[in-house]
Amino acid sequence: MDLNLRLVRYFVAVADAGTFTKAAEQLHIATPSLSQQVRKLEETLGVSLLERDHRGARLTEAGRDFLEESRALLVAAESAVGAARRHKRSSSGKVRLGFLAGGAGELTRPIVDEFHRREPDVELELTQLAWGDELSALTSGRVDMVVARPPLESHPRLRRVVLFEEPRVLLMAHDHPLARRRKLRIADLADVVQVDTREGTRDWRNWWSIDPRPDGTRPTYGPMVNSIEEMVQVVATTDAVAITGAGVASLFRRADTTSRLIADAAPSTVELVFLASDMPSAVERFVAVALGLSAVLGTR
């Protein structure tokens, strides 16, 4: 039996969304087409996977069993593609580095420059990633490593090298009432409105928002943002605030924003993250350069 992975992905999307309409929106295809594709999968398997009614789509018993195996199949397929891509690059003299906006803060440029100086024949390809895209970029083979700010999704082959730690700060408009303080504590944030985002994992969003607070209360959320650039713009033009790393606040400094140390917030780590596999030697050398410079220069 030839199983089309695209159809399997469509089925998983419908199962997760609960309706064909929502799944079609997420997949950017027409709802009737999605329904036809899932029907085609059911015909291939010779079994009904979903019960369709006016309320949506519910898994049959066979569908529940197939869903569990489908997730494992898709992960294995993505891992296989990633392994093939990494093998192809192992002797190509190329390092693909993924990063979020802000990267390694003000250490990013020195690390890149020093690597170019030491390895002039190795191409360094930089790819900016969306919040929460780190693991999928690694497992798919789009990048060899990522400059990341945990927490991250777990993966059995995930390896992490800490470059440095930096404090978390509150980013706000220059005339925000809390800007009058020299430094803050988490309790001082009780009455502020924080930006929110749909990006990243829930654990990642909660950690950066300090949600819940030590006393069990939850932050008040306001404007939704999808990138650091949006976050800075919203903070500059509204009363909303954001918790971020000191390096990010410094890198995106503007005349109409300011930041204050949150003294009792756990620090953020900036890490190089990669998968334990046959890592190209050029990638190993990049890790060595980054570690060496972070030890010498420290946080900026």
XYZ file of C-alpha atoms in Angstrom:
300
model
C 0.000 0.000 0.000
C 1.349 3.424 -0.981
C 0.500 5.932 1.740
C 0.556 9.604 0.770
C 2.091 11.583 3.644
C 0.329 14.735 2.489
C -3.032 13.040 3.065
C -1.859 11.863 6.482
C -0.934 15.457 7.379
C -4.388 16.603 6.281
C -6.064 13.979 8.479
C -3.983 14.974 11.518
C -4.836 18.642 10.929
C -8.579 17.875 10.890
C -8.305 15.686 13.986
C -6.479 18.456 15.858
C -8.769 21.268 14.691
C -12.014 19.363 15.245
C -13.600 20.701 12.052
C -12.751 20.663 8.363
C -13.304 24.414 8.158
C -10.718 25.292 10.816
C -8.235 22.787 9.443
C -8.670 24.139 5.914
C -7.951 27.668 7.147
C -4.757 26.485 8.847
C -3.666 24.560 5.750
C -4.663 27.376 3.375
C -6.778 25.140 1.162
C -10.496 25.001 0.347
C -12.714 23.056 2.747
C -14.319 20.842 0.035
C -10.872 19.937 -1.290
C -9.667 19.007 2.199
C -12.715 16.808 2.738
C -12.083 15.049 -0.576
C -8.427 14.420 0.313
C -9.340 12.859 3.665
C -11.954 10.705 1.901
C -9.225 9.543 -0.458
C -7.101 8.518 2.542
C -10.024 6.594 4.041
C -10.577 4.811 0.714
C -6.893 3.884 0.565
C -7.039 2.440 4.084
C -10.461 0.873 3.621
C -11.731 2.259 6.915
C -13.619 5.310 8.170
C -11.416 7.619 10.247
C -13.842 10.458 10.969
C -17.530 10.815 11.731
C -18.816 13.950 10.040
C -21.815 15.933 11.268
C -22.949 19.559 11.562
C -20.835 20.035 14.700
C -17.589 19.029 13.056
C -15.535 15.871 12.685
C -15.076 13.275 15.404
C -12.587 10.433 15.393
C -13.837 6.892 14.990
C -12.167 4.143 16.995
C -10.030 3.346 13.959
C -9.311 7.047 13.582
C -8.013 7.318 17.144
C -5.633 4.414 16.587
C -4.499 5.783 13.242
C -3.968 9.290 14.657
C -1.406 8.064 17.182
C 0.531 6.179 14.509
C 0.195 9.087 12.073
C 1.938 11.490 14.424
C 4.843 9.071 14.833
C 4.984 8.539 11.058
C 5.154 12.261 10.306
C 7.859 12.833 12.923
C 9.887 9.933 11.509
C 9.484 11.211 7.949
C 10.580 14.717 8.916
C 13.550 13.313 10.809
C 14.572 11.190 7.808
C 14.453 14.174 5.470
C 16.474 16.211 7.951
C 19.100 13.476 8.257
C 19.459 13.298 4.480
C 19.884 17.055 4.222
C 22.457 17.124 7.000
C 24.397 14.306 5.349
C 24.416 16.211 2.067
C 25.812 19.266 3.836
C 28.373 17.356 5.919
C 31.057 17.868 3.289
C 29.664 20.962 1.599
C 31.463 23.551 3.722
C 28.237 25.264 4.732
C 26.806 26.107 8.159
C 23.115 26.980 8.370
C 22.402 28.976 11.504
C 18.847 29.691 12.591
C 18.108 32.554 14.930
C 15.248 34.522 16.403
C 15.217 38.289 16.119
C 17.871 39.412 18.564
C 20.027 36.314 18.026
C 22.818 36.270 20.582
C 22.301 39.960 21.260
C 25.322 42.157 20.678
C 27.560 39.068 20.520
C 25.988 37.972 17.228
C 28.132 40.136 14.953
C 31.465 39.357 16.710
C 30.737 35.608 16.529
C 29.851 35.756 12.829
C 32.864 37.950 12.008
C 35.295 35.734 13.922
C 33.956 32.595 12.240
C 34.370 34.197 8.802
C 37.936 35.162 9.751
C 38.856 31.646 10.857
C 36.879 29.776 8.193
C 36.929 31.920 5.029
C 36.019 28.948 2.809
C 32.916 27.977 4.790
C 29.618 29.572 3.796
C 27.555 30.758 6.766
C 23.860 30.929 5.914
C 21.680 32.834 8.406
C 17.957 32.084 8.608
C 15.598 34.085 10.820
C 12.986 31.893 12.501
C 9.618 32.639 14.031
C 9.046 32.203 17.765
C 8.602 28.505 18.484
C 10.023 27.374 15.124
C 13.400 26.262 16.487
C 12.800 22.518 16.827
C 10.969 22.052 13.520
C 13.732 23.951 11.707
C 16.301 21.566 13.197
C 14.429 18.303 12.658
C 13.502 19.196 9.067
C 17.136 19.962 8.253
C 16.487 23.585 7.317
C 19.215 24.624 9.740
C 22.146 22.912 11.453
C 21.822 24.791 14.726
C 19.803 27.560 16.324
C 20.654 30.452 18.616
C 17.764 30.021 21.026
C 16.311 31.419 24.207
C 14.657 28.558 26.121
C 12.430 27.027 27.235
C 12.270 24.756 24.191
C 10.220 21.739 23.190
C 11.798 18.441 24.233
C 13.393 16.065 21.742
C 15.487 12.958 22.488
C 18.384 14.143 20.310
C 18.334 17.804 21.308
C 21.659 19.110 22.582
C 22.230 22.552 24.104
C 25.343 24.629 24.748
C 24.887 27.691 26.959
C 26.627 30.788 25.606
C 25.679 33.140 28.423
C 22.961 34.222 30.837
C 21.292 37.598 30.907
C 18.700 39.158 33.216
C 15.095 39.620 32.233
C 13.815 43.165 32.011
C 10.506 44.951 31.612
C 10.302 46.782 28.291
C 7.915 49.753 28.273
C 7.250 53.195 26.859
C 9.702 55.838 28.090
C 6.912 57.646 29.976
C 5.317 54.552 31.556
C 4.761 54.973 35.340
C 7.102 52.059 36.115
C 9.886 53.804 34.200
C 10.343 56.036 37.266
C 11.749 53.039 39.177
C 15.439 52.100 38.983
C 14.601 48.388 39.155
C 11.499 46.285 39.629
C 10.253 43.148 41.308
C 7.665 40.732 39.949
C 5.092 42.041 42.445
C 5.385 45.482 40.831
C 3.833 44.080 37.645
C 0.492 43.258 39.256
C -1.445 46.089 37.625
C 0.195 46.295 34.205
C -1.096 44.980 30.886
C 1.330 42.678 29.078
C 1.556 41.932 25.382
C 0.560 38.415 24.353
C 1.411 36.155 21.421
C 0.121 32.992 19.787
C 3.642 32.081 18.693
C 5.815 29.541 20.498
C 4.745 26.797 22.891
C 2.533 27.479 25.888
C 5.444 26.688 28.254
C 7.622 29.186 26.379
C 4.964 31.928 26.531
C 4.252 31.298 30.206
C 7.936 31.438 31.162
C 8.548 34.733 29.405
C 5.321 36.218 30.790
C 6.013 34.878 34.323
C 2.597 33.211 34.252
C 1.605 32.332 36.894
C 3.296 34.724 39.277
C 4.936 33.438 42.486
C 1.765 34.300 44.421
C -0.386 32.264 42.013
C -1.979 35.208 40.209
C -1.894 35.555 36.438
C -0.877 38.536 34.311
C -3.390 40.712 32.519
C -2.871 40.294 28.786
C -3.527 42.904 26.131
C -2.328 43.445 22.555
C -1.362 40.399 20.501
C 2.043 40.481 18.763
C 3.791 38.036 16.440
C 7.393 39.238 16.446
C 9.904 41.217 18.483
C 9.559 44.132 16.092
C 5.790 44.217 16.672
C 6.332 43.884 20.414
C 8.631 46.915 20.523
C 6.240 48.997 18.423
C 3.226 48.126 20.593
C 5.147 48.840 23.798
C 6.305 52.203 22.445
C 2.808 53.353 21.478
C 0.561 51.900 24.218
C 0.522 51.301 27.965
C 1.268 47.606 27.426
C 4.607 46.208 28.596
C 6.702 43.166 27.701
C 9.173 40.969 29.548
C 12.274 40.195 27.504
C 16.000 39.609 27.797
C 18.303 42.523 28.568
C 20.206 41.896 25.332
C 17.052 42.098 23.228
C 16.002 45.333 24.934
C 19.439 46.788 24.235
C 19.524 45.629 20.614
C 16.070 47.073 19.885
C 16.577 50.243 21.936
C 14.501 53.248 20.813
C 14.155 56.802 22.067
C 10.514 56.176 22.992
C 11.117 52.973 24.995
C 13.056 52.049 28.098
C 13.652 48.938 30.191
C 14.119 48.116 33.863
C 15.673 45.079 35.517
C 13.222 42.641 37.137
C 15.434 41.798 40.091
C 13.710 38.605 41.261
C 13.006 37.085 37.829
C 15.117 34.074 36.863
C 17.669 34.983 34.183
C 17.363 33.954 30.556
C 19.969 31.773 28.879
C 21.140 32.212 25.299
C 22.092 28.847 23.851
C 23.314 27.114 20.713
C 20.913 24.241 20.089
C 21.458 21.344 17.677
C 20.587 17.676 17.201
C 22.968 14.943 18.329
C 23.837 13.235 15.043
C 26.590 13.266 12.475
C 27.297 16.951 12.894
C 29.353 18.483 10.069
C 32.836 19.447 11.241
C 32.215 23.046 10.144
C 29.298 23.206 12.592
C 31.505 21.884 15.397
C 34.025 24.609 14.624
C 31.297 27.256 14.737
C 30.266 26.028 18.202
C 33.887 26.334 19.338
C 34.146 29.906 18.022
C 30.879 30.939 19.678
C 31.867 29.432 23.028
C 35.288 31.033 22.906
C 33.957 34.508 22.195
C 31.154 34.278 24.752
C 33.735 33.343 27.402
C 35.984 36.273 26.478
C 33.392 38.975 25.817
C 30.595 37.828 28.105
C 27.233 39.569 27.905
C 27.174 43.040 26.484
